[in-house]
CSV table of C-alpha atoms in Angstrom, one decimal:
chain,number,residue,atom,x,y,z
A,1,UNK,CA,10.1,6.4,-28.0
A,2,UNK,CA,11.9,3.4,-27.5
A,3,UNK,CA,15.4,5.8,-27.0
A,4,UNK,CA,13.7,7.8,-24.1
A,5,UNK,CA,14.2,4.1,-21.9
A,6,UNK,CA,16.6,1.2,-20.8
A,7,UNK,CA,14.5,-0.4,-20.2
A,8,UNK,CA,10.3,-1.7,-20.5
A,9,UNK,CA,8.2,-3.7,-17.5
A,10,UNK,CA,4.9,-5.0,-18.7
A,11,UNK,CA,3.2,-5.2,-15.7
A,12,UNK,CA,3.3,-3.6,-12.2
A,13,UNK,CA,3.1,-6.7,-9.8
A,14,UNK,CA,5.7,-7.5,-7.6
A,15,UNK,CA,7.5,-8.8,-10.1
A,16,UNK,CA,7.9,-6.2,-12.9
A,17,UNK,CA,7.8,-4.0,-10.0
A,18,UNK,CA,10.1,-4.5,-8.3
A,19,UNK,CA,13.2,-5.4,-12.0
A,20,UNK,CA,12.3,-1.8,-12.4
A,21,UNK,CA,12.8,-0.3,-9.1
A,22,UNK,CA,16.5,-2.0,-8.8
A,23,UNK,CA,17.6,-1.5,-11.8
A,24,UNK,CA,16.4,2.5,-12.0
A,25,UNK,CA,18.0,2.4,-8.2
A,26,UNK,CA,20.9,0.5,-8.1
A,27,UNK,CA,21.9,1.1,-11.9
A,28,UNK,CA,20.3,4.1,-12.5
A,29,UNK,CA,18.3,3.2,-15.8
A,30,UNK,CA,15.2,4.7,-17.6
A,31,UNK,CA,13.0,2.2,-16.9
A,32,UNK,CA,8.6,2.1,-17.9
A,33,UNK,CA,6.2,0.3,-16.3
A,34,UNK,CA,3.2,-0.4,-18.9
A,35,UNK,CA,0.2,-2.1,-17.3
A,36,UNK,CA,-3.5,-3.0,-18.8
A,37,UNK,CA,-5.3,-2.7,-15.5
A,38,UNK,CA,-6.2,1.4,-14.9
A,39,UNK,CA,-3.6,0.1,-11.3
A,40,UNK,CA,-0.5,-0.8,-10.8
A,41,UNK,CA,0.4,-3.2,-9.2
A,42,UNK,CA,-1.1,-6.9,-10.4
A,43,UNK,CA,-3.5,-9.3,-8.3
A,44,UNK,CA,-2.1,-7.2,-4.7
A,45,UNK,CA,-4.3,-4.4,-5.2
A,46,UNK,CA,-6.0,-3.2,-2.2
A,47,UNK,CA,-8.5,0.3,-1.9
A,48,UNK,CA,-10.9,1.3,0.7
A,49,UNK,CA,-14.6,0.6,0.0
A,50,UNK,CA,-16.6,3.5,0.0
A,51,UNK,CA,-19.2,2.9,1.8
A,52,UNK,CA,-17.2,1.8,5.1
A,53,UNK,CA,-13.5,2.5,4.3
A,54,UNK,CA,-12.3,-1.0,5.1
A,55,UNK,CA,-9.2,-1.6,3.1
A,56,UNK,CA,-10.7,-4.2,0.9
A,57,UNK,CA,-8.1,-6.4,-1.2
A,58,UNK,CA,-9.4,-6.4,-4.6
A,59,UNK,CA,-8.4,-9.6,-5.7
A,60,UNK,CA,-8.7,-11.6,-2.9
A,61,UNK,CA,-7.3,-11.8,0.0
A,62,UNK,CA,-3.4,-11.5,-0.3
A,63,UNK,CA,-0.9,-12.5,3.1
A,64,UNK,CA,2.6,-11.7,3.2
A,65,UNK,CA,5.0,-13.9,4.8
A,66,UNK,CA,8.7,-15.2,3.8
A,67,UNK,CA,11.4,-17.3,5.8
A,68,UNK,CA,13.5,-15.8,2.9
A,69,UNK,CA,16.2,-13.0,4.8
A,70,UNK,CA,17.0,-11.1,1.4
A,71,UNK,CA,13.4,-10.9,0.3
A,72,UNK,CA,12.4,-9.2,3.4
A,73,UNK,CA,14.5,-7.3,4.5
A,74,UNK,CA,14.1,-6.3,0.0
A,75,UNK,CA,10.3,-4.9,1.5
A,76,UNK,CA,11.3,-3.6,5.3
A,77,UNK,CA,12.8,-0.6,2.8
A,78,UNK,CA,8.7,-0.3,1.1
A,79,UNK,CA,5.9,0.0,4.3
A,80,UNK,CA,6.6,-1.9,7.9
A,81,UNK,CA,4.6,-5.3,8.7
A,82,UNK,CA,1.7,-5.2,11.6
A,83,UNK,CA,2.4,-8.9,14.1
A,84,UNK,CA,-0.9,-9.9,11.9
A,85,UNK,CA,-0.7,-14.5,12.2
A,86,UNK,CA,-3.0,-15.5,9.3
A,87,UNK,CA,-5.7,-18.5,10.7
A,88,UNK,CA,-7.4,-20.0,8.8
A,89,UNK,CA,-11.2,-21.5,9.9
A,90,UNK,CA,-13.8,-24.5,8.1
A,91,UNK,CA,-17.0,-24.9,8.2
A,92,UNK,CA,-18.1,-28.9,7.3
A,93,UNK,CA,-21.5,-29.5,9.2
A,94,UNK,CA,-22.7,-27.4,10.6
A,95,UNK,CA,-19.1,-26.7,12.5
A,96,UNK,CA,-15.8,-24.6,12.8
A,97,UNK,CA,-12.9,-26.5,13.2
A,98,UNK,CA,-9.5,-24.7,12.7
A,99,UNK,CA,-6.6,-25.6,9.7
A,100,UNK,CA,-4.4,-26.8,8.5
A,101,UNK,CA,-6.1,-30.7,10.5
A,102,UNK,CA,-4.0,-30.0,14.1
A,103,UNK,CA,-4.5,-32.1,17.3
A,104,UNK,CA,-8.2,-29.6,18.2
A,105,UNK,CA,-9.1,-30.5,14.4
A,106,UNK,CA,-8.5,-34.0,15.1
A,107,UNK,CA,-10.0,-34.2,18.8
A,108,UNK,CA,-12.4,-32.2,17.2
A,109,UNK,CA,-14.2,-34.0,14.5
A,110,UNK,CA,-14.0,-37.6,16.8
A,111,UNK,CA,-15.2,-35.8,19.6
A,112,UNK,CA,-12.1,-37.4,21.5
A,113,UNK,CA,-8.9,-35.9,23.5
A,114,UNK,CA,-6.3,-37.9,21.8
A,115,UNK,CA,-2.3,-36.6,22.6
A,116,UNK,CA,-0.2,-36.3,19.3
A,117,UNK,CA,1.2,-40.0,19.6
A,118,UNK,CA,-2.3,-41.2,19.9
A,119,UNK,CA,-3.7,-38.4,17.4
A,120,UNK,CA,-1.0,-39.9,15.2
A,121,UNK,CA,-1.8,-43.9,15.9
A,122,UNK,CA,-5.7,-42.8,14.6
A,123,UNK,CA,-4.1,-40.7,11.3
A,124,UNK,CA,-2.1,-43.7,10.0
A,125,UNK,CA,-4.5,-46.6,10.1
A,126,UNK,CA,-6.8,-44.5,8.3
A,127,UNK,CA,-4.2,-43.8,5.4
A,128,UNK,CA,-3.2,-47.5,5.5
A,129,UNK,CA,-6.5,-48.0,3.7
A,130,UNK,CA,-4.4,-46.3,0.4
A,131,UNK,CA,-1.0,-47.5,-0.3
A,132,UNK,CA,1.0,-44.3,-1.3
A,133,UNK,CA,3.1,-45.4,-3.7
A,134,UNK,CA,0.6,-46.8,-5.7
A,135,UNK,CA,-2.5,-44.0,-6.2
A,136,UNK,CA,-3.6,-43.1,-9.6
A,137,UNK,CA,-5.4,-40.1,-8.8
A,138,UNK,CA,-5.4,-37.1,-6.3
A,139,UNK,CA,-8.1,-38.2,-3.8
A,140,UNK,CA,-5.8,-41.5,-3.8
A,141,UNK,CA,-2.6,-39.8,-2.8
A,142,UNK,CA,-5.7,-37.4,-0.1
A,143,UNK,CA,-6.6,-40.1,1.4
A,144,UNK,CA,-2.7,-42.2,1.7
A,145,UNK,CA,-1.9,-39.3,3.4
A,146,UNK,CA,-4.5,-38.2,5.8
A,147,UNK,CA,-6.8,-41.2,6.2
A,148,UNK,CA,-10.4,-41.6,4.4
A,149,UNK,CA,-13.0,-39.1,7.1
A,150,UNK,CA,-10.6,-36.5,6.3
A,151,UNK,CA,-9.8,-36.4,3.7
A,152,UNK,CA,-14.2,-36.0,3.1
A,153,UNK,CA,-14.9,-33.7,5.6
A,154,UNK,CA,-12.1,-31.0,5.0
A,155,UNK,CA,-10.2,-31.8,1.4
A,156,UNK,CA,-12.6,-33.9,-0.9
A,157,UNK,CA,-15.7,-31.4,-1.5
A,158,UNK,CA,-13.3,-28.2,-1.0
A,159,UNK,CA,-10.9,-29.3,-3.8
A,160,UNK,CA,-14.2,-30.2,-6.0
A,161,UNK,CA,-15.0,-26.7,-5.6
A,162,UNK,CA,-11.7,-25.1,-5.8
A,163,UNK,CA,-10.7,-27.2,-8.6
A,164,UNK,CA,-14.8,-27.7,-10.9
A,165,UNK,CA,-13.7,-31.0,-11.0
A,166,UNK,CA,-13.8,-34.5,-8.8
A,167,UNK,CA,-10.9,-35.5,-6.4
A,168,UNK,CA,-11.0,-38.9,-8.1
A,169,UNK,CA,-10.3,-37.5,-11.7
A,170,UNK,CA,-7.8,-35.0,-10.5
A,171,UNK,CA,-3.5,-36.6,-10.8
A,172,UNK,CA,-2.7,-37.3,-7.4
A,173,UNK,CA,0.5,-34.6,-8.3
A,174,UNK,CA,-1.5,-32.2,-7.3
A,175,UNK,CA,-0.8,-32.0,-3.6
A,176,UNK,CA,2.9,-34.1,-3.0
A,177,UNK,CA,1.9,-33.6,1.6
A,178,UNK,CA,-0.9,-32.3,3.4
A,179,UNK,CA,0.0,-31.5,6.8
A,180,UNK,CA,-0.8,-31.9,9.5
A,181,UNK,CA,-0.6,-31.0,13.2
A,182,UNK,CA,-1.0,-33.0,16.0
A,183,UNK,CA,0.2,-30.5,18.4
A,184,UNK,CA,-2.8,-27.1,19.2
A,185,UNK,CA,-0.9,-24.6,16.5
A,186,UNK,CA,-3.7,-23.4,14.4
A,187,UNK,CA,-1.1,-20.6,12.4
A,188,UNK,CA,-1.6,-21.5,8.7
A,189,UNK,CA,1.9,-20.2,7.4
A,190,UNK,CA,5.5,-21.9,9.3
A,191,UNK,CA,7.4,-18.8,7.7
A,192,UNK,CA,10.0,-16.9,10.4
A,193,UNK,CA,8.4,-13.2,9.3
A,194,UNK,CA,4.9,-12.9,8.3
A,195,UNK,CA,2.2,-9.3,8.9
A,196,UNK,CA,1.2,-7.1,6.8
A,197,UNK,CA,1.7,-3.5,5.0
A,198,UNK,CA,1.0,-1.0,7.6
A,199,UNK,CA,-0.2,1.7,5.0
A,200,UNK,CA,-1.9,-2.0,3.1
A,201,UNK,CA,-0.8,-2.3,-0.3
A,202,UNK,CA,-1.7,-0.4,-3.1
A,203,UNK,CA,0.9,2.3,-0.3
A,204,UNK,CA,3.4,-0.4,0.0
A,205,UNK,CA,3.5,-0.5,-4.1
A,206,UNK,CA,3.5,3.3,-4.2
A,207,UNK,CA,6.7,3.5,-3.1
A,208,UNK,CA,9.0,0.8,-5.5
A,209,UNK,CA,7.6,2.9,-8.1
A,210,UNK,CA,8.4,6.1,-6.5
A,211,UNK,CA,12.1,6.9,-8.6
A,212,UNK,CA,12.0,9.9,-10.8
A,213,UNK,CA,14.1,7.0,-13.4
A,214,UNK,CA,10.6,4.5,-13.8
A,215,UNK,CA,7.4,6.2,-15.1
A,216,UNK,CA,4.3,3.6,-15.3
A,217,UNK,CA,1.2,4.5,-17.5
A,218,UNK,CA,-1.8,2.1,-16.7
A,219,UNK,CA,-4.1,1.3,-19.3
A,220,UNK,CA,-2.3,0.5,-21.8
A,221,UNK,CA,-2.4,-3.5,-23.7
A,222,UNK,CA,1.5,-4.3,-24.7
A,223,UNK,CA,-0.5,-5.8,-27.0
A,224,UNK,CA,-2.8,-3.1,-29.2
A,225,UNK,CA,-0.6,-2.2,-32.3
A,226,UNK,CA,-3.1,1.9,-31.9
A,227,UNK,CA,-0.7,3.3,-29.6
A,228,UNK,CA,3.2,3.3,-29.5
A,229,UNK,CA,4.2,1.2,-26.6
A,230,UNK,CA,3.9,-2.3,-27.7
A,231,UNK,CA,5.2,-5.4,-28.3
A,232,UNK,CA,5.2,-4.4,-32.6
A,233,UNK,CA,7.5,-1.5,-31.9
A,234,UNK,CA,9.7,-2.8,-29.3
A,235,UNK,CA,11.0,-6.3,-29.1
A,236,UNK,CA,14.3,-6.5,-30.5
A,237,UNK,CA,14.7,-2.5,-30.3
A,238,UNK,CA,14.7,-2.1,-26.4
A,239,UNK,CA,15.3,-4.5,-22.8
A,240,UNK,CA,11.6,-6.5,-22.3
A,241,UNK,CA,10.7,-7.9,-19.0
A,242,UNK,CA,7.1,-9.3,-19.9
A,243,UNK,CA,5.3,-10.6,-16.8
A,244,UNK,CA,1.8,-10.7,-19.6
A,245,UNK,CA,0.8,-14.6,-19.5
A,246,UNK,CA,3.6,-16.7,-21.7
A,247,UNK,CA,1.2,-18.3,-24.9
A,248,UNK,CA,0.0,-14.6,-25.7
A,249,UNK,CA,2.9,-12.9,-26.4
A,250,UNK,CA,3.1,-16.3,-27.9
A,251,UNK,CA,-0.6,-16.0,-30.0
A,252,UNK,CA,-1.5,-18.9,-28.6
A,253,UNK,CA,1.0,-20.6,-31.4
A,254,UNK,CA,1.8,-23.6,-29.1
A,255,UNK,CA,-2.6,-23.4,-27.7
A,256,UNK,CA,-3.6,-22.1,-24.5
A,257,UNK,CA,-2.0,-23.3,-21.3
A,258,UNK,CA,-5.2,-23.9,-18.6
A,259,UNK,CA,-5.9,-21.3,-15.3
A,260,UNK,CA,-8.1,-21.1,-12.9
A,261,UNK,CA,-9.4,-18.3,-12.0
A,262,UNK,CA,-11.5,-16.2,-9.2
A,263,UNK,CA,-15.0,-14.5,-9.1
A,264,UNK,CA,-16.0,-12.6,-6.0
A,265,UNK,CA,-18.5,-11.1,-4.1
A,266,UNK,CA,-19.1,-8.6,-1.6
A,267,UNK,CA,-21.5,-7.1,0.7
A,268,UNK,CA,-22.2,-4.6,2.9
A,269,UNK,CA,-23.9,-6.1,6.2
A,270,UNK,CA,-25.6,-3.8,8.4
A,271,UNK,CA,-23.7,-6.0,11.8
A,272,UNK,CA,-20.5,-4.9,13.8
A,273,UNK,CA,-19.1,-8.3,12.8
A,274,UNK,CA,-19.9,-11.5,10.0
A,275,UNK,CA,-17.7,-14.3,11.1
A,276,UNK,CA,-15.4,-13.1,13.7
A,277,UNK,CA,-12.2,-14.0,12.0
A,278,UNK,CA,-10.2,-13.0,8.0
A,279,UNK,CA,-10.9,-16.1,6.3
A,280,UNK,CA,-13.7,-18.8,6.8
A,281,UNK,CA,-13.8,-22.4,4.3
A,282,UNK,CA,-16.4,-23.7,4.0
A,283,UNK,CA,-16.0,-27.2,2.4
A,284,UNK,CA,-19.4,-28.9,2.2
A,285,UNK,CA,-20.2,-29.1,-2.0
A,286,UNK,CA,-24.1,-27.5,-1.6
A,287,UNK,CA,-21.9,-24.0,-0.1
A,288,UNK,CA,-20.9,-22.6,-4.0
A,289,UNK,CA,-18.5,-20.6,-2.8
A,290,UNK,CA,-15.0,-21.4,-1.1
A,291,UNK,CA,-14.6,-18.9,1.5
A,292,UNK,CA,-15.7,-15.6,2.9
A,293,UNK,CA,-13.0,-12.8,3.3
A,294,UNK,CA,-14.3,-10.6,5.6
A,295,UNK,CA,-11.6,-7.6,4.8
A,296,UNK,CA,-11.7,-5.9,9.4
A,297,UNK,CA,-10.0,-8.8,10.5
A,298,UNK,CA,-6.9,-7.7,8.0
A,299,UNK,CA,-6.1,-5.1,10.5
A,300,UNK,CA,-7.7,-5.4,14.2
A,301,UNK,CA,-4.9,-2.1,15.2
A,302,UNK,CA,-7.6,0.1,12.8
A,303,UNK,CA,-9.7,1.4,13.7
A,304,UNK,CA,-13.5,0.5,11.8
A,305,UNK,CA,-17.2,1.2,11.2
A,306,UNK,CA,-18.9,-0.3,15.2
A,307,UNK,CA,-22.1,-0.3,12.0
A,308,UNK,CA,-20.9,-2.4,9.4
A,309,UNK,CA,-18.9,-4.7,8.0
A,310,UNK,CA,-17.8,-5.6,4.9
A,311,UNK,CA,-17.5,-9.8,3.5
A,312,UNK,CA,-16.6,-10.9,-0.1
A,313,UNK,CA,-17.8,-13.8,-1.0
A,314,UNK,CA,-15.4,-16.0,-3.7
A,315,UNK,CA,-15.3,-18.8,-6.2
A,316,UNK,CA,-13.7,-20.8,-8.6
A,317,UNK,CA,-13.0,-22.0,-11.8
A,318,UNK,CA,-11.9,-22.6,-14.8
A,319,UNK,CA,-10.5,-20.3,-16.4
A,320,UNK,CA,-11.3,-18.1,-20.5
A,321,UNK,CA,-9.4,-16.2,-22.3
A,322,UNK,CA,-10.5,-13.3,-20.7
A,323,UNK,CA,-11.2,-13.9,-17.6
A,324,UNK,CA,-8.1,-12.9,-15.2
A,325,UNK,CA,-6.0,-15.9,-14.8
A,326,UNK,CA,-4.8,-16.9,-11.3
A,327,UNK,CA,-3.7,-20.0,-10.2
A,328,UNK,CA,-2.1,-22.8,-13.2
A,329,UNK,CA,-3.4,-25.1,-13.9
A,330,UNK,CA,-0.4,-27.9,-15.2
A,331,UNK,CA,-1.8,-30.8,-16.9
A,332,UNK,CA,0.2,-33.3,-18.8
A,333,UNK,CA,-1.3,-31.1,-21.9
A,334,UNK,CA,0.6,-27.8,-20.4
A,335,UNK,CA,3.8,-28.9,-18.8
A,336,UNK,CA,4.1,-30.3,-23.1
A,337,UNK,CA,2.9,-26.8,-23.7
A,338,UNK,CA,4.8,-24.6,-21.4
A,339,UNK,CA,7.7,-26.4,-22.7
A,340,UNK,CA,7.1,-25.2,-26.2
A,341,UNK,CA,7.2,-21.6,-25.3
A,342,UNK,CA,10.2,-22.2,-22.8
A,343,UNK,CA,12.1,-22.6,-26.6
A,344,UNK,CA,10.2,-20.1,-28.5
A,345,UNK,CA,11.0,-17.4,-25.6
A,346,UNK,CA,14.8,-18.7,-25.6
A,347,UNK,CA,14.9,-16.7,-29.2
A,348,UNK,CA,13.1,-13.6,-28.3
A,349,UNK,CA,15.8,-10.7,-27.9
A,350,UNK,CA,16.6,-9.3,-24.7
A,351,UNK,CA,13.0,-9.7,-24.8
A,352,UNK,CA,12.9,-11.8,-20.0
A,353,UNK,CA,9.6,-13.8,-18.4
A,354,UNK,CA,8.6,-13.6,-15.7
A,355,UNK,CA,5.7,-13.4,-12.9
A,356,UNK,CA,3.1,-15.6,-12.7
A,357,UNK,CA,2.2,-14.8,-15.3
A,358,UNK,CA,4.7,-15.6,-17.7
A,359,UNK,CA,6.9,-18.5,-16.3
A,360,UNK,CA,3.6,-20.6,-15.8
A,361,UNK,CA,4.3,-20.8,-11.8
A,362,UNK,CA,1.8,-19.9,-9.0
A,363,UNK,CA,3.7,-17.8,-6.8
A,364,UNK,CA,3.0,-16.2,-3.3
A,365,UNK,CA,4.2,-12.5,-3.4
A,366,UNK,CA,7.6,-13.2,-2.1
A,367,UNK,CA,8.6,-15.6,-4.6
A,368,UNK,CA,8.1,-13.6,-7.1
A,369,UNK,CA,10.3,-10.8,-4.9
A,370,UNK,CA,12.4,-12.8,-4.5
A,371,UNK,CA,12.9,-15.0,-8.0
A,372,UNK,CA,12.7,-11.0,-9.7
A,373,UNK,CA,15.4,-9.7,-7.3
A,374,UNK,CA,17.9,-13.2,-8.5
A,375,UNK,CA,16.7,-12.2,-12.4
A,376,UNK,CA,18.3,-8.8,-11.7
A,377,UNK,CA,21.6,-10.0,-10.4
A,378,UNK,CA,21.4,-12.8,-12.5
A,379,UNK,CA,20.5,-11.2,-15.9
A,380,UNK,CA,19.8,-7.9,-16.1
A,381,UNK,CA,22.5,-6.6,-14.0
A,382,UNK,CA,25.1,-8.5,-16.4
A,383,UNK,CA,23.1,-7.7,-19.2
A,384,UNK,CA,23.5,-3.3,-18.5
A,385,UNK,CA,27.5,-4.1,-18.1
């Protein structure tokens, strides 16, 4: 097997497929991509709901945005993008507010009509309760940035649900800043480019893999030695780009890295529109889920049934070993383990670790693609000579 391919890519998410496409298209290399799931695309995979026909993002909403011109030029080779602009709202105390916190949020919350300068002064006076240079946890950090009233309404309980931990027990470094806009702009992202793939994520992903030198094998576990495409058989014999969990690669010899995972609950409702927007956050503790996605709103340009809609509630918790990992917890103990794994990785012959799981970093899609393009240019091209 090792003689028929020049490179094995473990994982068919955006990082792995970008590597595969570049090595095949630019270097003429034969690439085998394997994935333990029964579909390509990693967490970006989308599918048509059988009952409504609405495109659903199986692993939670994926919104493409970037300010990187190289990434934008690259992704446009495989898909056109809609003009979708992502906006988020949150329900608190039985009332809906726009996010991120902006002039509209502030005036609605305080029942005021402040202009930008007065709103800045108000937030600054409330934030002065805690000295930002002397904070001990996430709660104190957040209050030092936006003040206690806004923190308790929109950040405290939502963060506790996300992390299953009180913000007073979370490290301050989890939040470096909390954006507050002193305008009525409630666009969620500030990037130069934003949109959704016109034909959906799976069509985009399939085009990346559609090259005569790329073979994709699904339901293939890199650690399953009962089948031929496995770690023991390949390492040292063929170059490998590995995008799975870095601790799993080394059989957890330096300890397990902590992740948060997400659970999703889908429901088809007999109405044409449930919430009037694509994503609604739920900021209060008594609501067990963090947000609800309603996928018809991601593609308003498409025809959708007038009498049915599909929603998906999202729940957050700490991941067990068999769960799908999403967000690195990244405690000091995790960072210590990660440094140990990086040392081990340096000793692996022609094995390149990349992607969200392989680097223990939360990477948005554009960041994963950018990171893969960088690995291709700086490591794989020179290695293949």
